[in-house]
XYZ file of C-alpha atoms in Angstrom:
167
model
C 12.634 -15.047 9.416
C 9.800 -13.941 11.374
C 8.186 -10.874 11.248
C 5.502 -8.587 12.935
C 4.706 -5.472 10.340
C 2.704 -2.257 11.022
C 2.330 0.981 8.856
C -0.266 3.549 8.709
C -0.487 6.268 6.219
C -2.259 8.708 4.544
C -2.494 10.315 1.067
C -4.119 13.245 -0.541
C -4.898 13.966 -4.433
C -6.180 16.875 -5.627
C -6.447 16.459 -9.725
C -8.223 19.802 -10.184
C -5.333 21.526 -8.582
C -2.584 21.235 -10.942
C -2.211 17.494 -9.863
C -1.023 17.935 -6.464
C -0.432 15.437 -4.446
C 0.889 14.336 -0.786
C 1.407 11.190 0.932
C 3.033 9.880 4.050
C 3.256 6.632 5.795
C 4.819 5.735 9.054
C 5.915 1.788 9.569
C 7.411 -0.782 11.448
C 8.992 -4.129 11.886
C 10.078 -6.497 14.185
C 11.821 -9.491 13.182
C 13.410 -12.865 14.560
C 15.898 -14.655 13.052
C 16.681 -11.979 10.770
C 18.503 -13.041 7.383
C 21.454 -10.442 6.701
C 23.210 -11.175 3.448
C 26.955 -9.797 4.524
C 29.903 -9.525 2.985
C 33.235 -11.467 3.834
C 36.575 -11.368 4.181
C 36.672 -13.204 1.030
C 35.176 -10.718 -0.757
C 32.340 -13.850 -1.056
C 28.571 -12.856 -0.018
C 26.295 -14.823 2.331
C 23.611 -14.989 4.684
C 24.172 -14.623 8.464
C 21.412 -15.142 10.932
C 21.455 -11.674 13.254
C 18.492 -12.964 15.428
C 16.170 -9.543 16.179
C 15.906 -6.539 14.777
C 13.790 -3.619 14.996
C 12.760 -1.312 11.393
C 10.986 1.796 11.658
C 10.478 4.569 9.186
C 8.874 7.080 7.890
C 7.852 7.877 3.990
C 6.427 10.703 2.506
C 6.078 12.301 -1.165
C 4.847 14.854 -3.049
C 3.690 14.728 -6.399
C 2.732 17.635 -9.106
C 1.351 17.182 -12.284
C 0.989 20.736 -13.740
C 0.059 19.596 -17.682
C -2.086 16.153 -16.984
C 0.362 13.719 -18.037
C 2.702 15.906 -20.488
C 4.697 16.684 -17.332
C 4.541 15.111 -13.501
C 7.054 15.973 -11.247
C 7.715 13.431 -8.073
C 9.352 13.457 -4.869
C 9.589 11.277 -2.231
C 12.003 10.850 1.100
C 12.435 7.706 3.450
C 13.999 7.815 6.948
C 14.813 4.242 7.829
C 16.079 3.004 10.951
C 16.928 -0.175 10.977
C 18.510 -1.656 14.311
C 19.983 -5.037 15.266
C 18.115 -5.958 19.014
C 20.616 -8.886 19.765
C 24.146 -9.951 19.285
C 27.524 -9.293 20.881
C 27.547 -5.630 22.998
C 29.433 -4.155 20.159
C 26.384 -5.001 17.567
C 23.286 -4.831 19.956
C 21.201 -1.506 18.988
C 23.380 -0.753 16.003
C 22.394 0.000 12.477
C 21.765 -3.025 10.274
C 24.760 -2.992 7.687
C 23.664 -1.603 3.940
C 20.786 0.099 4.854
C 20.883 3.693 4.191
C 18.696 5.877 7.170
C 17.451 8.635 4.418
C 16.957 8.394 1.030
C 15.340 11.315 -1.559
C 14.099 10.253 -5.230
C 13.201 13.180 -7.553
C 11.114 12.251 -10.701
C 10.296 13.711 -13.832
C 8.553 12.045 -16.251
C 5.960 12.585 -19.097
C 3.424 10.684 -21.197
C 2.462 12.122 -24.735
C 0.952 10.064 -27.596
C 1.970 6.681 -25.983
C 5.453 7.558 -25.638
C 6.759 7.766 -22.091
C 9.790 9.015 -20.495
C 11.361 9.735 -17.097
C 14.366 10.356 -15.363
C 14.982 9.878 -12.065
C 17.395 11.320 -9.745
C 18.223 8.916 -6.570
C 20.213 9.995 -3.447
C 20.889 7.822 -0.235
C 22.606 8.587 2.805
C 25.727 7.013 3.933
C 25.471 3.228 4.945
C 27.151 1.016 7.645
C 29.063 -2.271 6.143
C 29.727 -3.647 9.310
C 27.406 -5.042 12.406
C 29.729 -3.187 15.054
C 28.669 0.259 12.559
C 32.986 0.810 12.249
C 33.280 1.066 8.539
C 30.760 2.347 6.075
C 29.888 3.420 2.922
C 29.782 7.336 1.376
C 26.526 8.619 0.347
C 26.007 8.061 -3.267
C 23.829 10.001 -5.975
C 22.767 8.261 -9.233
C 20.331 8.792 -12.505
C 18.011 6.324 -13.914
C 16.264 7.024 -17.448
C 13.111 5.545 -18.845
C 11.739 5.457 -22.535
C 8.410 3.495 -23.444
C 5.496 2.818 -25.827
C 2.098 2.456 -24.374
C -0.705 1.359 -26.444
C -4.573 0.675 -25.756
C -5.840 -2.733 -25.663
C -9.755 -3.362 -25.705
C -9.129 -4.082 -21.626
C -5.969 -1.728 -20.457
C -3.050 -0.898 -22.337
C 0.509 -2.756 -23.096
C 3.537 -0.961 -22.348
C 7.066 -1.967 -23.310
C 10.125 -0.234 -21.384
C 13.450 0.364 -21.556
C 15.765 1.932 -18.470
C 19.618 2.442 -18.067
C 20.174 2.487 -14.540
C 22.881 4.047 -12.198
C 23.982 6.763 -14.836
């Protein structure tokens, strides 16, 4: 693969306001010889060259963190669009397959006395399985949990994690 990137953003913090927070970032690829790991008849999965492709998104996020680190709430939203720029008619200027266009992540976590914890809440938008875009996925919707121990060290801290994923 070859690849030309761009993204531009901007973020704002405001601690003495309750923690608030903003971001956004607007971005863009284009790539050549583009390496799609696809699905087969066989069930088997492997890569397939789909020559160009053009990615460009948007990301933003808000964060709030009300009770310094006792309690931070996070969002954040991507729009992706993700299109194939060569191929057969039926593929050209389709959506690359098992890429969801918008996804939303919710997070709540909280740090007290070295212990950590967060859950997350993770929804993406439906998602095309095929180059031609005629069969795709449903949306799907899942929960990821954290627990940790964080402890200072004379320069920054150790932290050990555990997370269950796709609840």
């Amino acid at each position: 693969e070859h690849a030309t990137d761009f993204d531009a953003g901007a973020s704002l913090e405001l601690p003495e306001f309750a923690g608030i927070g903003a971001s956004f970032t607007w971005f863009g690829n284009s790539v050549s010889d583009l390496i799609l790991w696809h699905e087969g008849t066989d069930f088997v999965w492997r890569p397939t060259n789909i020559g160009k492709a053009e990615i460009r998104g948007i990301e933003t996020g808000a964060s709030m963190n009300p009770w310094r680190d006792l309690l931070t709430l996070k969002w954040s939203f991507t729009h992706l669009d993700a299109r194939s720029k060569s191929g057969t008619p039926e593929e050209y200027d389709k959506q690359l397959p098992n890429r969801p266009n918008d996804v939303h992540k919710i997070t709540v976590e909280s740090r007290h006395a070295g212990i950590l914890a967060s859950v997350d809440f993770l929804s993406a938008g439906r998602r095309y399985t095929t180059t031609t875009n005629s069969a795709s996925l449903p949306a799907y919707h899942v929960f990821n949990v954290l627990l940790g121990y964080s402890w200072p060290m004379t320069v920054g801290r150790m932290e050990i994690k555990g997370e269950v994923r796709n609840l």
